[in-house]
Amino acid sequence: MTEVNLIIFGIGNVGSTLINQLIDFKPDLRLKHNIDLRIPFVCNSKKGLYAKSLGHDWQSLFNKESRSYSISSIQEIVSQFRLENVIIVDATASEAFVKEYPFFIDKGFHIVAANKAANTLDYEFYKILRQKLARLKSNFLYETNVGAGLPIIETIKNLNQSGEKVKKIRGVFSGSLSYIFNRFSNEDIEFSEVLKDASQKGYTEPDARDDLSGKDVARKLLILGRELGLQSNLSDVKIQSLVPKTLNGKTTLKQFNDRITELNPIFHKSKSEQNGDKVLRYIGELDVENYIFNVKLVSESRQTSLGQLKGTDTLFEIYTESYNDRPLVIQGAGAGKEVTARGLFSDIIKIANTL
Ligand SMILES: NC(=O)c1ccc[n+]([C@@H]2O[C@H](COP(=O)([O-])OP(=O)(O)OC[C@H]3O[C@@H](n4cnc5c(N)ncnc54)[C@H](OP(=O)(O)O)[C@@H]3O)[C@@H](O)[C@H]2O)c1
């Protein structure tokens, strides 16, 4: 039986769903896969809980018994209880937290992350992290960074490592923006109404401008580019933001929400410019051979896979030497706490199987 110890940072939507999935599947993992998966420590940004074993009541235990902690106190717990095969799970969105990754790698821990920060900060940090991982033979998996539970990063990596030249990646990378443009294109409805609906359903970030700015799509595009060996930075991505200058960051969130109807004439004009066969789609596009990263609003024929997208589905087209005219396509739910937590779980098991 291989003992694996998870230290989970971030117990919000994704982290808490993951803990519940892990608790549910723990008996099967012991029985069928010979893995004894333990969760000795879970924490948010302020408090942490050390426990010998977590059950389904872990949240009330956390509320009662969690204490403030420091990163070094976690190392003390690992030494004191002789925890083996430690995997750090990063279910935060914190840029500050990823600066601790080198410390964890030095201690021989592995890392699984939903957080995109470590892969999108400056290239120097990205390079140093990989050198450290290679030197200390630690694993760092982050499949959920792009397409949540969909196998995008692994597919790109496998194609690249097996000598298949990836030429272009193109697609709708954001579940929230997919939903917004799928509805707006097909229904007689104002843009502000679709945006409000997407926000009420929890598809957008609390401040919808975080989605509309295109930065999240740009981060995903950058991660894929770096996976293919491009030494690029976020500043290399040309982003067509959907937030007009009059409603950008200088406007408060409340002011933005109050003036949301100002978006209507802009998107009404774009929609009216589409002829019968065309729909609007907000895409990421990477021309690998020419190092061109673009995030933009495009007209797409209703006959293509992108033109036929429904709901919150994301879609990734991968053009390679062999998949040239007809790309390899991966499509499915590209966001949501359940699929994202399952993607983290899958990365954890991949590492556990190597230990
Ligand atoms: N939700 C999705 O569909 C989805 C899909 C793909 C990827 N992701 C990524 O998954 C990550 C988590 O998303 P989420 O929706 O679960 O976010 P969330 O609900 O806001 O939860 C974030 C958690 O991280 C904790 N945290 C923040 N900084 C921390 C730090 N320095 N140390 C320890 N804990 C810290 C927060 O604690 P406090 O409450 O104390 O601040 C909170 O528990 C994000 O990076 C997101 O981009 C999410």
Tab-separated table of C-alpha atoms and ligand atoms in Angstrom:
chain	number	residue	atom	x	y	z
A	1	MET	CA	0.000	0.000	0.000
A	2	THR	CA	1.473	3.408	-0.990
A	3	GLU	CA	0.774	6.177	1.510
A	4	VAL	CA	0.215	9.580	-0.113
A	5	ASN	CA	-0.272	12.768	1.931
A	6	LEU	CA	-2.114	15.744	0.477
A	7	ILE	CA	-1.701	19.247	1.845
A	8	ILE	CA	-4.503	21.314	0.354
A	9	PHE	CA	-4.239	25.089	0.004
A	10	GLY	CA	-7.588	26.700	-0.855
A	11	ILE	CA	-10.916	25.341	0.343
A	12	GLY	CA	-13.231	27.486	-1.801
A	13	ASN	CA	-15.372	26.122	-4.647
A	14	VAL	CA	-12.753	23.817	-6.151
A	15	GLY	CA	-10.758	22.861	-3.025
A	16	SER	CA	-13.783	21.859	-0.946
A	17	THR	CA	-15.305	19.870	-3.843
A	18	LEU	CA	-11.985	18.056	-4.235
A	19	ILE	CA	-11.862	17.157	-0.526
A	20	ASN	CA	-15.376	15.665	-0.760
A	21	GLN	CA	-14.462	13.693	-3.901
A	22	LEU	CA	-11.298	12.374	-2.208
A	23	ILE	CA	-13.208	11.289	0.915
A	24	ASP	CA	-15.866	9.531	-1.218
A	25	PHE	CA	-13.320	7.612	-3.290
A	26	LYS	CA	-10.815	6.794	-0.512
A	27	PRO	CA	-12.062	3.208	0.131
A	28	ASP	CA	-11.955	2.361	-3.610
A	29	LEU	CA	-8.433	3.740	-3.904
A	30	ARG	CA	-7.240	1.468	-1.084
A	31	LEU	CA	-9.022	-1.568	-2.405
A	32	LYS	CA	-8.528	-1.297	-6.153
A	33	HIS	CA	-5.418	0.822	-6.543
A	34	ASN	CA	-3.400	0.097	-3.403
A	35	ILE	CA	-3.165	3.811	-2.577
A	36	ASP	CA	-3.734	5.080	0.962
A	37	LEU	CA	-4.645	8.707	0.286
A	38	ARG	CA	-4.550	10.939	3.378
A	39	ILE	CA	-5.352	14.628	3.844
A	40	PRO	CA	-3.423	15.653	6.959
A	41	PHE	CA	-3.674	19.429	6.395
A	42	VAL	CA	-6.159	21.764	4.687
A	43	CYS	CA	-6.158	25.568	4.825
A	44	ASN	CA	-7.465	28.839	3.463
A	45	SER	CA	-5.470	32.088	3.437
A	46	LYS	CA	-5.808	32.555	7.197
A	47	LYS	CA	-6.347	29.267	8.977
A	48	GLY	CA	-5.344	25.637	8.682
A	49	LEU	CA	-6.522	22.348	10.142
A	50	TYR	CA	-4.295	19.399	10.962
A	51	ALA	CA	-6.276	16.147	11.244
A	52	LYS	CA	-5.334	12.465	11.317
A	53	SER	CA	-8.252	11.648	9.096
A	54	LEU	CA	-10.946	13.796	7.484
A	55	GLY	CA	-14.578	12.698	7.145
A	56	HIS	CA	-17.581	14.305	5.526
A	57	ASP	CA	-17.953	16.620	8.541
A	58	TRP	CA	-14.551	18.190	7.781
A	59	GLN	CA	-16.014	21.672	7.274
A	60	SER	CA	-17.528	21.897	10.757
A	61	LEU	CA	-14.276	20.481	12.191
A	62	PHE	CA	-12.419	23.203	10.275
A	63	ASN	CA	-14.727	25.888	11.693
A	64	LYS	CA	-14.155	24.617	15.249
A	65	GLU	CA	-10.504	23.616	15.289
A	66	SER	CA	-8.565	25.467	12.586
A	67	ARG	CA	-5.691	27.697	13.722
A	68	SER	CA	-3.478	30.291	12.077
A	69	TYR	CA	-0.450	28.711	10.405
A	70	SER	CA	2.713	29.559	8.495
A	71	ILE	CA	4.372	27.768	5.579
A	72	SER	CA	7.259	26.712	7.853
A	73	SER	CA	4.825	25.199	10.388
A	74	ILE	CA	3.665	22.850	7.614
A	75	GLN	CA	7.210	21.536	7.242
A	76	GLU	CA	7.233	20.943	11.027
A	77	ILE	CA	4.017	18.883	10.739
A	78	VAL	CA	5.539	16.828	7.893
A	79	SER	CA	8.679	16.102	9.961
A	80	GLN	CA	6.888	15.508	13.265
A	81	PHE	CA	4.418	12.991	11.819
A	82	ARG	CA	6.952	11.567	9.331
A	83	LEU	CA	4.618	12.153	6.407
A	84	GLU	CA	5.824	10.495	3.216
A	85	ASN	CA	5.009	11.200	-0.424
A	86	VAL	CA	3.677	14.720	0.142
A	87	ILE	CA	1.683	16.419	-2.637
A	88	ILE	CA	0.855	20.116	-2.282
A	89	VAL	CA	-2.502	20.928	-3.915
A	90	ASP	CA	-2.873	24.582	-4.932
A	91	ALA	CA	-6.579	25.405	-5.266
A	92	THR	CA	-6.016	29.124	-4.685
A	93	ALA	CA	-5.768	31.905	-7.262
A	94	SER	CA	-2.905	33.523	-5.378
A	95	GLU	CA	0.184	34.917	-7.132
A	96	ALA	CA	1.893	35.348	-3.761
A	97	PHE	CA	1.401	31.671	-2.865
A	98	VAL	CA	3.200	30.311	-5.952
A	99	LYS	CA	6.380	32.042	-4.737
A	100	GLU	CA	6.424	29.262	-2.087
A	101	TYR	CA	6.671	26.522	-4.748
A	102	PRO	CA	10.519	26.520	-4.762
A	103	PHE	CA	10.463	25.962	-0.973
A	104	PHE	CA	8.106	22.972	-1.393
A	105	ILE	CA	10.193	21.483	-4.212
A	106	ASP	CA	13.339	21.827	-2.064
A	107	LYS	CA	11.595	19.758	0.614
A	108	GLY	CA	10.925	16.996	-1.947
A	109	PHE	CA	7.183	17.652	-2.221
A	110	HIS	CA	5.207	17.323	-5.472
A	111	ILE	CA	2.687	19.954	-6.641
A	112	VAL	CA	-0.740	19.782	-8.312
A	113	ALA	CA	-2.280	23.154	-9.193
A	114	ALA	CA	-5.521	24.626	-10.473
A	115	ASN	CA	-3.923	28.038	-9.923
A	116	LYS	CA	-2.548	29.417	-13.217
A	117	ALA	CA	-0.139	31.901	-11.607
A	118	ALA	CA	3.016	29.732	-11.629
A	119	ASN	CA	2.679	29.200	-15.361
A	120	THR	CA	1.843	32.780	-16.305
A	121	LEU	CA	4.207	34.923	-14.200
A	122	ASP	CA	7.390	36.085	-15.969
A	123	TYR	CA	9.249	33.518	-18.056
A	124	GLU	CA	12.305	33.621	-15.777
A	125	PHE	CA	10.255	32.257	-12.842
A	126	TYR	CA	8.751	29.575	-15.141
A	127	LYS	CA	12.234	28.494	-16.267
A	128	ILE	CA	13.807	28.431	-12.786
A	129	LEU	CA	10.856	26.411	-11.447
A	130	ARG	CA	11.288	23.772	-14.154
A	131	GLN	CA	15.046	23.561	-13.587
A	132	LYS	CA	14.421	22.973	-9.877
A	133	LEU	CA	11.745	20.350	-10.577
A	134	ALA	CA	14.096	18.471	-12.905
A	135	ARG	CA	17.038	18.648	-10.476
A	136	LEU	CA	15.035	17.409	-7.485
A	137	LYS	CA	12.882	14.976	-9.521
A	138	SER	CA	9.622	16.492	-8.275
A	139	ASN	CA	6.383	16.425	-10.246
A	140	PHE	CA	4.248	19.485	-11.037
A	141	LEU	CA	0.935	18.831	-12.803
A	142	TYR	CA	-1.619	21.479	-13.771
A	143	GLU	CA	-4.038	19.964	-16.298
A	144	THR	CA	-6.904	22.084	-14.893
A	145	ASN	CA	-5.121	25.337	-15.871
A	146	VAL	CA	-6.654	25.080	-19.349
A	147	GLY	CA	-10.086	23.593	-20.073
A	148	ALA	CA	-10.723	22.527	-16.417
A	149	GLY	CA	-11.170	18.715	-16.568
A	150	LEU	CA	-10.521	18.384	-20.324
A	151	PRO	CA	-7.219	16.739	-21.347
A	152	ILE	CA	-5.759	19.715	-23.224
A	153	ILE	CA	-2.301	20.131	-21.701
A	154	GLU	CA	-1.561	16.408	-21.727
A	155	THR	CA	-2.618	16.131	-25.389
A	156	ILE	CA	-0.446	19.090	-26.428
A	157	LYS	CA	2.481	17.704	-24.414
A	158	ASN	CA	2.121	14.207	-25.913
A	159	LEU	CA	1.911	15.527	-29.477
A	160	ASN	CA	4.942	17.743	-28.936
A	161	GLN	CA	7.048	15.067	-27.224
A	162	SER	CA	6.303	12.518	-29.938
A	163	GLY	CA	7.613	14.825	-32.659
A	164	GLU	CA	4.219	15.868	-34.025
A	165	LYS	CA	4.637	19.543	-34.899
A	166	VAL	CA	1.772	21.623	-33.465
A	167	LYS	CA	1.181	24.502	-35.885
A	168	LYS	CA	-1.850	26.282	-34.516
A	169	ILE	CA	-4.275	26.163	-31.577
A	170	ARG	CA	-7.573	27.958	-31.880
A	171	GLY	CA	-10.777	27.877	-29.881
A	172	VAL	CA	-13.243	29.169	-27.340
A	173	PHE	CA	-11.271	28.780	-24.094
A	174	SER	CA	-13.703	30.361	-21.647
A	175	GLY	CA	-16.925	28.675	-20.492
A	176	SER	CA	-18.476	31.979	-19.387
A	177	LEU	CA	-17.730	33.787	-22.673
A	178	SER	CA	-18.881	30.726	-24.596
A	179	TYR	CA	-22.259	30.901	-22.831
A	180	ILE	CA	-22.559	34.662	-23.374
A	181	PHE	CA	-21.900	34.575	-27.135
A	182	ASN	CA	-23.766	31.307	-27.774
A	183	ARG	CA	-26.938	32.854	-26.322
A	184	PHE	CA	-26.406	36.364	-27.671
A	185	SER	CA	-25.877	35.030	-31.216
A	186	ASN	CA	-28.911	32.762	-31.261
A	187	GLU	CA	-31.523	34.807	-29.384
A	188	ASP	CA	-33.173	38.178	-29.776
A	189	ILE	CA	-31.785	39.496	-26.486
A	190	GLU	CA	-29.750	42.460	-25.216
A	191	PHE	CA	-26.084	41.795	-24.370
A	192	SER	CA	-26.545	43.172	-20.822
A	193	GLU	CA	-29.339	40.644	-20.165
A	194	VAL	CA	-27.178	37.697	-21.192
A	195	LEU	CA	-24.312	39.040	-19.078
A	196	LYS	CA	-26.552	39.413	-16.017
A	197	ASP	CA	-27.923	35.903	-16.523
A	198	ALA	CA	-24.396	34.441	-16.848
A	199	SER	CA	-23.395	36.240	-13.657
A	200	GLN	CA	-26.501	35.041	-11.742
A	201	LYS	CA	-25.765	31.462	-12.805
A	202	GLY	CA	-22.221	31.842	-11.370
A	203	TYR	CA	-20.521	31.429	-14.768
A	204	THR	CA	-18.632	34.739	-14.657
A	205	GLU	CA	-16.202	36.011	-12.040
A	206	PRO	CA	-17.823	38.275	-9.383
A	207	ASP	CA	-16.551	41.207	-11.488
A	208	ALA	CA	-17.566	40.184	-15.049
A	209	ARG	CA	-14.876	42.513	-16.423
A	210	ASP	CA	-12.314	39.846	-15.350
A	211	ASP	CA	-13.864	37.615	-18.048
A	212	LEU	CA	-14.599	40.353	-20.591
A	213	SER	CA	-11.057	41.786	-20.389
A	214	GLY	CA	-9.771	38.638	-22.128
A	215	LYS	CA	-6.908	38.225	-19.604
A	216	ASP	CA	-8.019	34.774	-18.485
A	217	VAL	CA	-8.140	33.529	-22.099
A	218	ALA	CA	-4.723	35.138	-22.664
A	219	ARG	CA	-3.281	33.263	-19.665
A	220	LYS	CA	-4.548	29.937	-21.035
A	221	LEU	CA	-3.094	30.707	-24.461
A	222	LEU	CA	0.263	31.581	-22.892
A	223	ILE	CA	0.308	28.311	-20.905
A	224	LEU	CA	-0.239	26.309	-24.115
A	225	GLY	CA	2.418	28.303	-25.970
A	226	ARG	CA	4.979	27.725	-23.209
A	227	GLU	CA	4.072	24.016	-23.212
A	228	LEU	CA	5.214	24.026	-26.858
A	229	GLY	CA	8.524	25.634	-25.919
A	230	LEU	CA	7.739	29.288	-26.703
A	231	GLN	CA	9.590	31.572	-24.259
A	232	SER	CA	6.798	34.129	-24.197
A	233	ASN	CA	5.197	36.401	-21.630
A	234	LEU	CA	1.654	37.643	-21.080
A	235	SER	CA	2.652	40.952	-22.685
A	236	ASP	CA	3.191	39.047	-25.981
A	237	VAL	CA	-0.529	38.233	-26.190
A	238	LYS	CA	-2.527	40.726	-28.246
A	239	ILE	CA	-5.854	41.055	-26.437
A	240	GLN	CA	-9.041	42.600	-27.804
A	241	SER	CA	-10.728	43.527	-24.523
A	242	LEU	CA	-14.527	43.562	-24.547
A	243	VAL	CA	-14.609	46.199	-21.787
A	244	PRO	CA	-14.948	49.697	-23.253
A	245	LYS	CA	-12.475	52.284	-21.888
A	246	THR	CA	-15.332	54.204	-20.254
A	247	LEU	CA	-16.153	51.163	-18.077
A	248	ASN	CA	-12.658	49.845	-17.335
A	249	GLY	CA	-10.855	49.402	-13.996
A	250	LYS	CA	-11.194	53.081	-13.038
A	251	THR	CA	-14.946	52.523	-12.766
A	252	THR	CA	-16.035	50.724	-9.572
A	253	LEU	CA	-17.797	47.367	-9.810
A	254	LYS	CA	-21.066	48.983	-8.710
A	255	GLN	CA	-20.732	51.717	-11.360
A	256	PHE	CA	-19.997	49.052	-13.995
A	257	ASN	CA	-23.063	47.012	-13.004
A	258	ASP	CA	-25.258	50.145	-12.957
A	259	ARG	CA	-24.055	51.175	-16.447
A	260	ILE	CA	-23.983	47.680	-17.963
A	261	THR	CA	-26.550	48.667	-20.654
A	262	GLU	CA	-23.835	50.877	-22.229
A	263	LEU	CA	-22.456	47.606	-23.656
A	264	ASN	CA	-25.649	47.020	-25.645
A	265	PRO	CA	-25.127	49.354	-28.640
A	266	ILE	CA	-21.531	48.119	-29.057
A	267	PHE	CA	-22.467	44.445	-29.249
A	268	HIS	CA	-25.704	45.137	-31.114
A	269	LYS	CA	-23.590	46.740	-33.866
A	270	SER	CA	-21.197	43.757	-33.996
A	271	LYS	CA	-24.130	41.353	-34.171
A	272	SER	CA	-25.918	43.311	-36.916
A	273	GLU	CA	-22.732	43.148	-39.024
A	274	GLN	CA	-22.929	39.317	-39.169
A	275	ASN	CA	-24.672	37.966	-42.239
A	276	GLY	CA	-27.155	35.080	-41.839
A	277	ASP	CA	-24.509	32.394	-41.731
A	278	LYS	CA	-22.167	34.012	-39.210
A	279	VAL	CA	-22.084	34.186	-35.405
A	280	LEU	CA	-19.839	36.020	-32.919
A	281	ARG	CA	-17.252	34.001	-30.979
A	282	TYR	CA	-14.564	35.189	-28.537
A	283	ILE	CA	-11.502	33.086	-29.270
A	284	GLY	CA	-7.888	32.467	-28.410
A	285	GLU	CA	-5.563	31.754	-31.342
A	286	LEU	CA	-1.922	30.769	-31.282
A	287	ASP	CA	0.092	30.673	-34.493
A	288	VAL	CA	2.972	28.581	-33.159
A	289	GLU	CA	5.300	28.943	-36.144
A	290	ASN	CA	5.105	32.743	-36.124
A	291	TYR	CA	4.876	33.223	-32.307
A	292	ILE	CA	1.586	35.134	-32.676
A	293	PHE	CA	-0.831	35.065	-29.726
A	294	ASN	CA	-4.269	36.624	-30.258
A	295	VAL	CA	-7.404	36.940	-28.133
A	296	LYS	CA	-10.215	38.423	-30.195
A	297	LEU	CA	-13.871	38.582	-31.183
A	298	VAL	CA	-14.431	36.914	-34.579
A	299	SER	CA	-17.204	36.088	-37.054
A	300	GLU	CA	-17.544	32.346	-37.338
A	301	SER	CA	-19.678	30.350	-39.756
A	302	ARG	CA	-22.587	28.493	-38.120
A	303	GLN	CA	-21.446	25.364	-39.999
A	304	THR	CA	-18.144	24.990	-38.078
A	305	SER	CA	-17.656	23.278	-34.699
A	306	LEU	CA	-16.996	26.675	-33.113
A	307	GLY	CA	-20.126	28.139	-34.726
A	308	GLN	CA	-22.235	25.299	-33.328
A	309	LEU	CA	-21.073	25.570	-29.700
A	310	LYS	CA	-23.795	25.321	-27.042
A	311	GLY	CA	-24.107	26.201	-23.346
A	312	THR	CA	-20.844	26.725	-21.472
A	313	ASP	CA	-18.843	24.321	-23.635
A	314	THR	CA	-15.278	25.187	-24.499
A	315	LEU	CA	-13.641	23.916	-27.674
A	316	PHE	CA	-9.992	23.546	-28.625
A	317	GLU	CA	-8.860	22.947	-32.223
A	318	ILE	CA	-5.293	21.657	-32.508
A	319	TYR	CA	-3.717	21.870	-35.980
A	320	THR	CA	-0.579	19.773	-36.508
A	321	GLU	CA	1.352	18.257	-39.411
A	322	SER	CA	-0.942	15.200	-39.403
A	323	TYR	CA	-4.128	16.988	-38.286
A	324	ASN	CA	-3.706	19.671	-40.895
A	325	ASP	CA	-6.924	20.594	-42.691
A	326	ARG	CA	-9.180	18.842	-40.182
A	327	PRO	CA	-7.879	19.642	-36.676
A	328	LEU	CA	-7.910	17.439	-33.610
A	329	VAL	CA	-10.842	18.807	-31.583
A	330	ILE	CA	-11.408	18.591	-27.824
A	331	GLN	CA	-14.750	19.895	-26.585
A	332	GLY	CA	-16.688	19.869	-23.307
A	333	ALA	CA	-17.413	21.731	-20.072
A	334	GLY	CA	-14.418	24.004	-19.583
A	335	ALA	CA	-15.312	25.299	-16.129
A	336	GLY	CA	-17.171	24.297	-12.990
A	337	LYS	CA	-16.068	23.132	-9.559
A	338	GLU	CA	-16.962	19.445	-10.102
A	339	VAL	CA	-15.025	18.946	-13.356
A	340	THR	CA	-12.117	21.059	-12.119
A	341	ALA	CA	-11.845	19.131	-8.835
A	342	ARG	CA	-12.001	15.856	-10.795
A	343	GLY	CA	-9.134	17.122	-12.984
A	344	LEU	CA	-7.058	17.847	-9.862
A	345	PHE	CA	-7.918	14.382	-8.529
A	346	SER	CA	-6.708	12.831	-11.775
A	347	ASP	CA	-3.372	14.726	-11.550
A	348	ILE	CA	-2.973	13.546	-7.936
A	349	ILE	CA	-3.482	9.915	-8.971
A	350	LYS	CA	-1.026	10.287	-11.860
A	351	ILE	CA	1.653	11.345	-9.366
A	352	ALA	CA	0.596	8.754	-6.758
A	353	ASN	CA	1.029	5.997	-9.360
A	354	THR	CA	4.683	6.992	-9.824
A	355	LEU	CA	5.547	6.904	-6.113
B	1	LIG	N1	-14.042	27.345	-10.577
B	1	LIG	C1	-13.679	26.861	-11.763
B	1	LIG	O1	-14.504	26.468	-12.612
B	1	LIG	C2	-12.219	26.760	-12.103
B	1	LIG	C3	-11.821	26.133	-13.307
B	1	LIG	C4	-10.446	26.002	-13.590
B	1	LIG	C5	-9.519	26.529	-12.700
B	1	LIG	N2	-9.960	27.174	-11.569
B	1	LIG	C6	-8.952	27.734	-10.666
B	1	LIG	O2	-9.044	27.084	-9.391
B	1	LIG	C7	-8.584	27.979	-8.392
B	1	LIG	C8	-9.616	28.014	-7.265
B	1	LIG	O3	-10.853	28.502	-7.768
B	1	LIG	P1	-12.130	28.616	-6.808
B	1	LIG	O4	-13.278	28.907	-7.697
B	1	LIG	O5	-12.178	27.448	-5.887
B	1	LIG	O6	-11.745	29.931	-5.939
B	1	LIG	P2	-12.381	30.406	-4.545
B	1	LIG	O7	-13.715	29.784	-4.324
B	1	LIG	O8	-12.234	31.881	-4.516
B	1	LIG	O9	-11.385	29.771	-3.431
B	1	LIG	C9	-10.064	30.187	-3.278
B	1	LIG	C10	-9.514	29.590	-1.997
B	1	LIG	O10	-8.123	29.872	-1.936
B	1	LIG	C11	-7.811	30.356	-0.628
B	1	LIG	N3	-6.575	31.131	-0.651
B	1	LIG	C12	-6.329	32.308	-1.270
B	1	LIG	N4	-5.042	32.680	-1.059
B	1	LIG	C13	-4.471	31.703	-0.292
B	1	LIG	C14	-3.183	31.496	0.253
B	1	LIG	N5	-2.180	32.367	0.073
B	1	LIG	N6	-2.955	30.371	0.997
B	1	LIG	C15	-3.943	29.473	1.216
B	1	LIG	N7	-5.206	29.609	0.713
B	1	LIG	C16	-5.453	30.714	-0.030
B	1	LIG	C17	-9.032	31.159	-0.256
B	1	LIG	O11	-9.028	31.424	1.129
B	1	LIG	P3	-9.778	32.739	1.740
B	1	LIG	O12	-11.232	32.394	1.714
B	1	LIG	O13	-9.204	32.829	3.120
B	1	LIG	O14	-9.404	33.883	0.857
B	1	LIG	C18	-10.124	30.175	-0.716
B	1	LIG	O15	-10.282	29.148	0.237
B	1	LIG	C19	-8.360	29.327	-9.089
B	1	LIG	O16	-6.999	29.477	-9.384
B	1	LIG	C20	-9.174	29.208	-10.365
B	1	LIG	O17	-8.678	30.019	-11.413
B	1	LIG	C21	-11.261	27.273	-11.251
